[in-house]
C-alpha atoms as a printed R data frame, in Angstrom:
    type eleno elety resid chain resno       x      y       z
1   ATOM     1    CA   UNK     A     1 113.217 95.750  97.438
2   ATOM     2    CA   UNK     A     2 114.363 97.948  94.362
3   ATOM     3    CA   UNK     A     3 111.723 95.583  92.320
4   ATOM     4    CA   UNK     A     4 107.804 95.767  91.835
5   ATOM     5    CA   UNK     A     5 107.436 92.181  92.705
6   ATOM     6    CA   UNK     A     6 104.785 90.769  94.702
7   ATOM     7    CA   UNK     A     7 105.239 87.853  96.644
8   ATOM     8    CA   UNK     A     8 102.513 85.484  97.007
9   ATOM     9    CA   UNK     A     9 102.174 82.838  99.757
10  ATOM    10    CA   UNK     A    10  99.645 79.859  99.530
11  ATOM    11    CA   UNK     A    11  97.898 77.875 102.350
12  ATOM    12    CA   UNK     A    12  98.116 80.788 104.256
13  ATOM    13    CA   UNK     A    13  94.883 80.627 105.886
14  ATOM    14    CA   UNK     A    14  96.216 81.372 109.338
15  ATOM    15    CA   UNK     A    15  97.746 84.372 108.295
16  ATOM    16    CA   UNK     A    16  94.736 85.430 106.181
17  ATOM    17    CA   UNK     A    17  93.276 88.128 109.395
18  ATOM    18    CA   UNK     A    18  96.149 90.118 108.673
19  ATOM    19    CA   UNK     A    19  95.698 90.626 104.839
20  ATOM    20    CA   UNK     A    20  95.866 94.122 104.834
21  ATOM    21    CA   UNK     A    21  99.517 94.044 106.235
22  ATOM    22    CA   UNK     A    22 100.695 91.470 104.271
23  ATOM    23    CA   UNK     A    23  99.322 93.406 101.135
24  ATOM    24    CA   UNK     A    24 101.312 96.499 102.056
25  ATOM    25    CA   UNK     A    25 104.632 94.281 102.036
26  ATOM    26    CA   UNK     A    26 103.456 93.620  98.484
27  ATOM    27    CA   UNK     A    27 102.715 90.057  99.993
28  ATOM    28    CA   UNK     A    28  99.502 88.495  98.284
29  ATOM    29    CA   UNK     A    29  98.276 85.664 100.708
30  ATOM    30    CA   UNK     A    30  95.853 82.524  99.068
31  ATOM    31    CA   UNK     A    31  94.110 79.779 101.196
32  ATOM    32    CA   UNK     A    32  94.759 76.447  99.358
33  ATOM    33    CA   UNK     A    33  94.250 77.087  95.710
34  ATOM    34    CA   UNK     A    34  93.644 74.898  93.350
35  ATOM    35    CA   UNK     A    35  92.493 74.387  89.425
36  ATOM    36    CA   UNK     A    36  92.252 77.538  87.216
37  ATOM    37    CA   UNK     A    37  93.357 80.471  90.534
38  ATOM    38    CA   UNK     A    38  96.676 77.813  90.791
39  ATOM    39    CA   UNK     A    39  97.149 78.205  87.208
40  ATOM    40    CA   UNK     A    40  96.541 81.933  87.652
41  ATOM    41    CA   UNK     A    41  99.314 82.515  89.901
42  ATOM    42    CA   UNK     A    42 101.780 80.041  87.884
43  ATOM    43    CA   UNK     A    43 101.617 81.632  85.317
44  ATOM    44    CA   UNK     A    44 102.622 84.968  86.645
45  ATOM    45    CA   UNK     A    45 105.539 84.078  88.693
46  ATOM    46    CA   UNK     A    46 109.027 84.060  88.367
47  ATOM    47    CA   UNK     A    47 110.367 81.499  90.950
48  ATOM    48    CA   UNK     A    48 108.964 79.746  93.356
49  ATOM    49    CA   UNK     A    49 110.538 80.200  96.870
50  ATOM    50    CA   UNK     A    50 110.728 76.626  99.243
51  ATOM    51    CA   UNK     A    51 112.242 78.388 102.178
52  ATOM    52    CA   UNK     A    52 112.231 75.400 104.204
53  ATOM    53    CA   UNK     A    53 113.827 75.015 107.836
54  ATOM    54    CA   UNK     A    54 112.671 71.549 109.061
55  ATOM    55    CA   UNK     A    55 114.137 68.467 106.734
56  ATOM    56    CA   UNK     A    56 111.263 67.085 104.347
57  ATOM    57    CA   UNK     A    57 112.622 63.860 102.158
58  ATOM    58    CA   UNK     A    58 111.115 64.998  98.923
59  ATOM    59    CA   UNK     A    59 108.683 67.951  98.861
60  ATOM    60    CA   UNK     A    60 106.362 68.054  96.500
61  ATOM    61    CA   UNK     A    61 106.348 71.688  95.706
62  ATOM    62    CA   UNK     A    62 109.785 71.304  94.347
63  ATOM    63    CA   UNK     A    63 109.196 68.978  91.678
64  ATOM    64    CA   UNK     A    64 105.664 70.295  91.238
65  ATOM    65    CA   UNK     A    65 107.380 74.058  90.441
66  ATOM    66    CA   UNK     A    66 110.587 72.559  88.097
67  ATOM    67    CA   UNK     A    67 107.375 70.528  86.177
68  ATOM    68    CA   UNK     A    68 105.612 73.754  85.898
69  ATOM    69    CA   UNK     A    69 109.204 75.277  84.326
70  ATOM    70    CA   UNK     A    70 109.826 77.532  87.301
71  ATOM    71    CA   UNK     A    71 113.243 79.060  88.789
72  ATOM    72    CA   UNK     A    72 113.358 77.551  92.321
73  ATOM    73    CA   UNK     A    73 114.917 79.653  95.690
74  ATOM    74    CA   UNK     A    74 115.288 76.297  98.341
75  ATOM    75    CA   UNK     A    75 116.793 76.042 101.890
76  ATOM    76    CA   UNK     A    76 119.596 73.242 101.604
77  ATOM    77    CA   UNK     A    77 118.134 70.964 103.903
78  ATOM    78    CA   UNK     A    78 116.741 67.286 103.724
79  ATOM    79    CA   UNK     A    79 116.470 66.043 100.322
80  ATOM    80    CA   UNK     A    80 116.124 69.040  98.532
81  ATOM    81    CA   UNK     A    81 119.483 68.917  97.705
82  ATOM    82    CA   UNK     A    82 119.436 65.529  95.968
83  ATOM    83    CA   UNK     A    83 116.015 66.332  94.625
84  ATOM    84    CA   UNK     A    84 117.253 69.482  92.331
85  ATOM    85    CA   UNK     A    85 121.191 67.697  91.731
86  ATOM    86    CA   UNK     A    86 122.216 69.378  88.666
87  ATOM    87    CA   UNK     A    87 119.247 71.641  87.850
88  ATOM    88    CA   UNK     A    88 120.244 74.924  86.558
89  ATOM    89    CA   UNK     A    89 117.505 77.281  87.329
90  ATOM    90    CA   UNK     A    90 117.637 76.075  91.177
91  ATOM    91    CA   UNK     A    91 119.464 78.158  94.006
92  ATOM    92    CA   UNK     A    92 119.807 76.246  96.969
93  ATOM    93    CA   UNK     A    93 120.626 78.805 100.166
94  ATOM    94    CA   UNK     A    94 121.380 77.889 103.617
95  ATOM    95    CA   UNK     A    95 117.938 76.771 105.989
96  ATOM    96    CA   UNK     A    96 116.917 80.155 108.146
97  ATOM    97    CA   UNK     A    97 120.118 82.314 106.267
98  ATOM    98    CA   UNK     A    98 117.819 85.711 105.987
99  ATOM    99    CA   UNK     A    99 120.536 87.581 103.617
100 ATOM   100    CA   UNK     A   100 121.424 84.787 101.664
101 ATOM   101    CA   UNK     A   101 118.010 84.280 100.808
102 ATOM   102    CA   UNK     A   102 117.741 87.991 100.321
103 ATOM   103    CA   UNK     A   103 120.659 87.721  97.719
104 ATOM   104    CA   UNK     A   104 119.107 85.012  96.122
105 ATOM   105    CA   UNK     A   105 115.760 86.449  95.536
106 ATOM   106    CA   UNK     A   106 117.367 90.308  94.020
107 ATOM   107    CA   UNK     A   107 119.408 87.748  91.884
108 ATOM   108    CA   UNK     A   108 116.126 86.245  90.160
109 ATOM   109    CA   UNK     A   109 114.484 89.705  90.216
110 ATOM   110    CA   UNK     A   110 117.275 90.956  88.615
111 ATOM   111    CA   UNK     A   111 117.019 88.331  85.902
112 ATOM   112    CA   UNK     A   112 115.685 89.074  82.126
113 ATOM   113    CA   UNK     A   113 112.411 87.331  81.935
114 ATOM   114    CA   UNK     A   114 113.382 85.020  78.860
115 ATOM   115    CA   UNK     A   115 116.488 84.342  81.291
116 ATOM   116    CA   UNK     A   116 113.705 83.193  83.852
117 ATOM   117    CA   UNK     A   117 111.873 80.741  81.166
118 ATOM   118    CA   UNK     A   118 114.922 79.480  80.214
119 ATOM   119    CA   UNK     A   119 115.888 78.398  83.133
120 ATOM   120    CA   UNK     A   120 112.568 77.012  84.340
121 ATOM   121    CA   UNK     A   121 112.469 75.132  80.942
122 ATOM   122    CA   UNK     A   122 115.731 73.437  81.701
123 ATOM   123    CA   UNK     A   123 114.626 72.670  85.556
124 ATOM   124    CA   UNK     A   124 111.135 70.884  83.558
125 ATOM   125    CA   UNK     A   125 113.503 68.608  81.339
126 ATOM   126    CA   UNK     A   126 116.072 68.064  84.309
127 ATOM   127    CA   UNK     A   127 113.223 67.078  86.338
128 ATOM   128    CA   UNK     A   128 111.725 64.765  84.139
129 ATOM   129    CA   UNK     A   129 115.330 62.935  83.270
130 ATOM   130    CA   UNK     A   130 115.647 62.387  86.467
131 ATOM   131    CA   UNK     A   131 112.579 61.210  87.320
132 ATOM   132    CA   UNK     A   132 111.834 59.030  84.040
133 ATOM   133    CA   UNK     A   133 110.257 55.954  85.312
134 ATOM   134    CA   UNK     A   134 111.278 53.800  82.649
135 ATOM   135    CA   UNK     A   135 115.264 54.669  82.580
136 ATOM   136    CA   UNK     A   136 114.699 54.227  86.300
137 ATOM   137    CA   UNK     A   137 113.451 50.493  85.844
138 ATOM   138    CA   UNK     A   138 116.087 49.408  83.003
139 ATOM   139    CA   UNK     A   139 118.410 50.799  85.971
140 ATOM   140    CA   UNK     A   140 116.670 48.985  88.572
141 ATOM   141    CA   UNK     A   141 116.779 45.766  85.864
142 ATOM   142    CA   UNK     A   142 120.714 45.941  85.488
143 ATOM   143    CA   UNK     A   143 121.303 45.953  89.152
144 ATOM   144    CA   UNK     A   144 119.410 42.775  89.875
145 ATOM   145    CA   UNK     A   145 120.580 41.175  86.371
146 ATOM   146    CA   UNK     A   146 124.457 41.565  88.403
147 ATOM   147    CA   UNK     A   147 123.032 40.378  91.267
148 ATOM   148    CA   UNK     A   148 122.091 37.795  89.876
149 ATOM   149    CA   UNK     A   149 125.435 36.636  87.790
């Protein structure tokens, strides 16, 4: 990549023997983090990269990274395509599509950084529309109430 980026990869404890490698791909590998080392890394990342290729309903990591106001790179697969419906700072690429993944990271690398928060911002307020528990029960309320009639 044309970009001094580093890419960092958590619950990578298997991979962890091989370190040094990784570290000369620019790849920084964590076991599970957690607390103020999570924070750590938030806050000095761009995106957050959810290259999945097997179908999860509703990964966490997702909503976790739009909360957290970050750009999200996702495989479209399972429900991360309902998940992120209508979030701006989300690029959805095909599940196992190297170049289109490729494409999609130089794209977010490419960005300005107040491009990047922007964008994360509006993911954190998309995210939490979407998910607002109590619009969800008035909505839940007016089904039943025609139900009902």
């Amino acid at each position: 990549s044309k970009h001094d980026s580093k890419l960092h990869i958590a619950l990578a404890k298997k991979l962890l023997e091989h370190k040094a490698t990784f570290e000369k791909m620019k790849i920084i590998l964590h076991d599970k983090l957690s607390g103020h080392a999570y924070d750590e890394v938030y806050k000095n990342i761009r995106a957050v990269l959810v290259p999945s290729v097997a179908p999860e309903a509703l990964p966490y990591v997702v909503s976790e990274a739009c909360l957290r106001g970050r750009v999200i790179i996702a495989s479209r697969i399972g429900g991360i395509p309902e998940q992120v419906k209508g979030l701006e700072g989300v690029r959805l690429v095909e599940s196992g599509n190297v170049d289109e993944l490729s494409e999609m990271i130089e794209e977010v690398l490419s960005m300005d950084w107040e491009e990047v928060v922007e964008l994360g911002m509006r993911n954190r307020r998309g995210i939490l529309r979407k998910f607002d528990n109590i619009r969800i029960i008035n909505k839940l309320i007016r089904l039943f109430e025609k139900v009902m009639d």
